[in-house]
């Protein structure tokens, strides 16, 4: 599996470009910004983008999606529980003193137990509300890899103080879904360095029980 991780935009959101070596099909996850740099990676690997997947409707993750859709023709996928948040992109932009990205159109919703195929590689969608209502993670079981959006970070978890956030729900999502994954699962968070489920189970202060 081709997997390039590119931190994009002022908040350095980790955008993932996942491709299949044989079919050259690809999905792009969280194209928040810097679409020209993402397209350069796509060209470098001679990939054809089949899906644009958004882990949640925060501007730093979704801001460049329309530009990428225009350039590639690929549909944009987001969980429907974040559609309300998507309507607030201008408000989000003003919080961050960024230029509003305009309207983002979603082609279809993805939710728990959906599968997204890219060539011979399959991602299982995990609906993990908490950071936002419609937050999802993408789990590639054959590759032992999790694209975690802003649900889980190395040593931390997503903030829950923004509209649609819930500390109770994110803790439920983490224990009920992400900590069910094998220890060797490599985690690519929405921001910052990679980690593993085992490492976070051991040392993440939000996840360690009984302390
Ligand atoms: Zn976020």
mmCIF file with all atom_site columns, C-alpha atoms in Angstrom, residues 119-198:
data_model
loop_
_atom_site.group_PDB
_atom_site.id
_atom_site.type_symbol
_atom_site.label_atom_id
_atom_site.label_alt_id
_atom_site.label_comp_id
_atom_site.label_asym_id
_atom_site.label_entity_id
_atom_site.label_seq_id
_atom_site.pdbx_PDB_ins_code
_atom_site.Cartn_x
_atom_site.Cartn_y
_atom_site.Cartn_z
_atom_site.occupancy
_atom_site.B_iso_or_equiv
_atom_site.pdbx_formal_charge
_atom_site.auth_seq_id
_atom_site.auth_comp_id
_atom_site.auth_asym_id
_atom_site.auth_atom_id
_atom_site.pdbx_PDB_model_num
ATOM 1  C CA . UNK A 1 119 ? -7.869  -1.111 -5.266 1.00 0.00 ? 119 UNK A CA 1
ATOM 2  C CA . UNK A 1 120 ? -7.115  -4.223 -3.189 1.00 0.00 ? 120 UNK A CA 1
ATOM 3  C CA . UNK A 1 121 ? -7.062  -2.306 0.112  1.00 0.00 ? 121 UNK A CA 1
ATOM 4  C CA . UNK A 1 122 ? -10.111 -2.004 2.347  1.00 0.00 ? 122 UNK A CA 1
ATOM 5  C CA . UNK A 1 123 ? -10.838 0.502  5.084  1.00 0.00 ? 123 UNK A CA 1
ATOM 6  C CA . UNK A 1 124 ? -13.509 -0.217 7.691  1.00 0.00 ? 124 UNK A CA 1
ATOM 7  C CA . UNK A 1 125 ? -15.329 2.915  8.822  1.00 0.00 ? 125 UNK A CA 1
ATOM 8  C CA . UNK A 1 126 ? -15.590 3.317  12.598 1.00 0.00 ? 126 UNK A CA 1
ATOM 9  C CA . UNK A 1 127 ? -18.079 5.943  13.768 1.00 0.00 ? 127 UNK A CA 1
ATOM 10 C CA . UNK A 1 128 ? -16.387 7.537  16.780 1.00 0.00 ? 128 UNK A CA 1
ATOM 11 C CA . UNK A 1 129 ? -18.487 10.492 18.035 1.00 0.00 ? 129 UNK A CA 1
ATOM 12 C CA . UNK A 1 130 ? -17.050 12.760 20.706 1.00 0.00 ? 130 UNK A CA 1
ATOM 13 C CA . UNK A 1 131 ? -14.685 15.277 19.118 1.00 0.00 ? 131 UNK A CA 1
ATOM 14 C CA . UNK A 1 132 ? -17.653 15.929 16.815 1.00 0.00 ? 132 UNK A CA 1
ATOM 15 C CA . UNK A 1 133 ? -20.940 14.009 16.385 1.00 0.00 ? 133 UNK A CA 1
ATOM 16 C CA . UNK A 1 134 ? -19.928 12.701 12.981 1.00 0.00 ? 134 UNK A CA 1
ATOM 17 C CA . UNK A 1 135 ? -16.263 11.885 13.614 1.00 0.00 ? 135 UNK A CA 1
ATOM 18 C CA . UNK A 1 136 ? -15.063 8.715  11.896 1.00 0.00 ? 136 UNK A CA 1
ATOM 19 C CA . UNK A 1 137 ? -11.836 6.723  11.895 1.00 0.00 ? 137 UNK A CA 1
ATOM 20 C CA . UNK A 1 138 ? -10.624 4.510  9.034  1.00 0.00 ? 138 UNK A CA 1
ATOM 21 C CA . UNK A 1 139 ? -9.229  1.109  9.982  1.00 0.00 ? 139 UNK A CA 1
ATOM 22 C CA . UNK A 1 140 ? -7.187  -0.920 7.474  1.00 0.00 ? 140 UNK A CA 1
ATOM 23 C CA . UNK A 1 141 ? -7.184  -4.379 9.133  1.00 0.00 ? 141 UNK A CA 1
ATOM 24 C CA . UNK A 1 142 ? -4.841  -6.046 6.624  1.00 0.00 ? 142 UNK A CA 1
ATOM 25 C CA . UNK A 1 143 ? -2.284  -3.252 7.040  1.00 0.00 ? 143 UNK A CA 1
ATOM 26 C CA . UNK A 1 144 ? -2.737  -2.833 10.830 1.00 0.00 ? 144 UNK A CA 1
ATOM 27 C CA . UNK A 1 145 ? -3.322  0.862  10.368 1.00 0.00 ? 145 UNK A CA 1
ATOM 28 C CA . UNK A 1 146 ? -5.792  3.369  11.770 1.00 0.00 ? 146 UNK A CA 1
ATOM 29 C CA . UNK A 1 147 ? -6.420  6.860  10.440 1.00 0.00 ? 147 UNK A CA 1
ATOM 30 C CA . UNK A 1 148 ? -7.795  8.410  13.629 1.00 0.00 ? 148 UNK A CA 1
ATOM 31 C CA . UNK A 1 149 ? -8.817  11.964 12.700 1.00 0.00 ? 149 UNK A CA 1
ATOM 32 C CA . UNK A 1 150 ? -8.984  14.083 15.848 1.00 0.00 ? 150 UNK A CA 1
ATOM 33 C CA . UNK A 1 151 ? -10.306 11.254 18.056 1.00 0.00 ? 151 UNK A CA 1
ATOM 34 C CA . UNK A 1 152 ? -6.941  9.926  19.271 1.00 0.00 ? 152 UNK A CA 1
ATOM 35 C CA . UNK A 1 153 ? -3.507  11.577 19.413 1.00 0.00 ? 153 UNK A CA 1
ATOM 36 C CA . UNK A 1 154 ? -0.147  10.368 20.687 1.00 0.00 ? 154 UNK A CA 1
ATOM 37 C CA . UNK A 1 155 ? -0.536  10.935 24.441 1.00 0.00 ? 155 UNK A CA 1
ATOM 38 C CA . UNK A 1 156 ? -3.834  12.786 24.150 1.00 0.00 ? 156 UNK A CA 1
ATOM 39 C CA . UNK A 1 157 ? -7.374  12.738 22.766 1.00 0.00 ? 157 UNK A CA 1
ATOM 40 C CA . UNK A 1 158 ? -9.496  15.150 20.743 1.00 0.00 ? 158 UNK A CA 1
ATOM 41 C CA . UNK A 1 159 ? -10.880 18.271 22.389 1.00 0.00 ? 159 UNK A CA 1
ATOM 42 C CA . UNK A 1 160 ? -14.578 18.143 23.201 1.00 0.00 ? 160 UNK A CA 1
ATOM 43 C CA . UNK A 1 161 ? -15.273 21.788 24.069 1.00 0.00 ? 161 UNK A CA 1
ATOM 44 C CA . UNK A 1 162 ? -16.284 22.865 20.545 1.00 0.00 ? 162 UNK A CA 1
ATOM 45 C CA . UNK A 1 163 ? -19.887 22.674 19.212 1.00 0.00 ? 163 UNK A CA 1
ATOM 46 C CA . UNK A 1 164 ? -20.970 19.035 18.887 1.00 0.00 ? 164 UNK A CA 1
ATOM 47 C CA . UNK A 1 165 ? -18.246 17.810 21.223 1.00 0.00 ? 165 UNK A CA 1
ATOM 48 C CA . UNK A 1 166 ? -18.866 15.414 24.129 1.00 0.00 ? 166 UNK A CA 1
ATOM 49 C CA . UNK A 1 167 ? -16.254 14.122 26.559 1.00 0.00 ? 167 UNK A CA 1
ATOM 50 C CA . UNK A 1 168 ? -18.521 11.221 27.538 1.00 0.00 ? 168 UNK A CA 1
ATOM 51 C CA . UNK A 1 169 ? -18.978 10.174 23.913 1.00 0.00 ? 169 UNK A CA 1
ATOM 52 C CA . UNK A 1 170 ? -15.285 10.373 22.999 1.00 0.00 ? 170 UNK A CA 1
ATOM 53 C CA . UNK A 1 171 ? -14.360 8.195  25.984 1.00 0.00 ? 171 UNK A CA 1
ATOM 54 C CA . UNK A 1 172 ? -17.065 5.702  24.907 1.00 0.00 ? 172 UNK A CA 1
ATOM 55 C CA . UNK A 1 173 ? -15.747 5.730  21.324 1.00 0.00 ? 173 UNK A CA 1
ATOM 56 C CA . UNK A 1 174 ? -12.152 5.235  22.471 1.00 0.00 ? 174 UNK A CA 1
ATOM 57 C CA . UNK A 1 175 ? -12.897 2.350  24.823 1.00 0.00 ? 175 UNK A CA 1
ATOM 58 C CA . UNK A 1 176 ? -15.686 0.773  22.781 1.00 0.00 ? 176 UNK A CA 1
ATOM 59 C CA . UNK A 1 177 ? -14.088 0.980  19.342 1.00 0.00 ? 177 UNK A CA 1
ATOM 60 C CA . UNK A 1 178 ? -10.432 2.037  19.169 1.00 0.00 ? 178 UNK A CA 1
ATOM 61 C CA . UNK A 1 179 ? -9.109  0.102  22.168 1.00 0.00 ? 179 UNK A CA 1
ATOM 62 C CA . UNK A 1 180 ? -10.789 -2.995 20.696 1.00 0.00 ? 180 UNK A CA 1
ATOM 63 C CA . UNK A 1 181 ? -8.144  -2.915 17.943 1.00 0.00 ? 181 UNK A CA 1
ATOM 64 C CA . UNK A 1 182 ? -4.926  -4.950 18.227 1.00 0.00 ? 182 UNK A CA 1
ATOM 65 C CA . UNK A 1 183 ? -1.965  -3.419 20.088 1.00 0.00 ? 183 UNK A CA 1
ATOM 66 C CA . UNK A 1 184 ? 0.232   -3.413 16.978 1.00 0.00 ? 184 UNK A CA 1
ATOM 67 C CA . UNK A 1 185 ? -2.199  -1.151 15.088 1.00 0.00 ? 185 UNK A CA 1
ATOM 68 C CA . UNK A 1 186 ? -0.304  1.908  13.856 1.00 0.00 ? 186 UNK A CA 1
ATOM 69 C CA . UNK A 1 187 ? -2.275  5.091  14.529 1.00 0.00 ? 187 UNK A CA 1
ATOM 70 C CA . UNK A 1 188 ? -2.056  8.121  12.250 1.00 0.00 ? 188 UNK A CA 1
ATOM 71 C CA . UNK A 1 189 ? -3.694  10.954 14.234 1.00 0.00 ? 189 UNK A CA 1
ATOM 72 C CA . UNK A 1 190 ? -5.205  14.061 12.701 1.00 0.00 ? 190 UNK A CA 1
ATOM 73 C CA . UNK A 1 191 ? -2.294  16.119 14.016 1.00 0.00 ? 191 UNK A CA 1
ATOM 74 C CA . UNK A 1 192 ? 1.190   15.330 15.318 1.00 0.00 ? 192 UNK A CA 1
ATOM 75 C CA . UNK A 1 193 ? 3.257   12.130 15.431 1.00 0.00 ? 193 UNK A CA 1
ATOM 76 C CA . UNK A 1 194 ? 2.166   8.553  14.815 1.00 0.00 ? 194 UNK A CA 1
ATOM 77 C CA . UNK A 1 195 ? 1.672   6.083  17.655 1.00 0.00 ? 195 UNK A CA 1
ATOM 78 C CA . UNK A 1 196 ? 0.204   2.606  18.205 1.00 0.00 ? 196 UNK A CA 1
ATOM 79 C CA . UNK A 1 197 ? -2.908  1.348  19.988 1.00 0.00 ? 197 UNK A CA 1
ATOM 80 C CA . UNK A 1 198 ? -0.651  -0.594 22.393 1.00 0.00 ? 198 UNK A CA 1
#
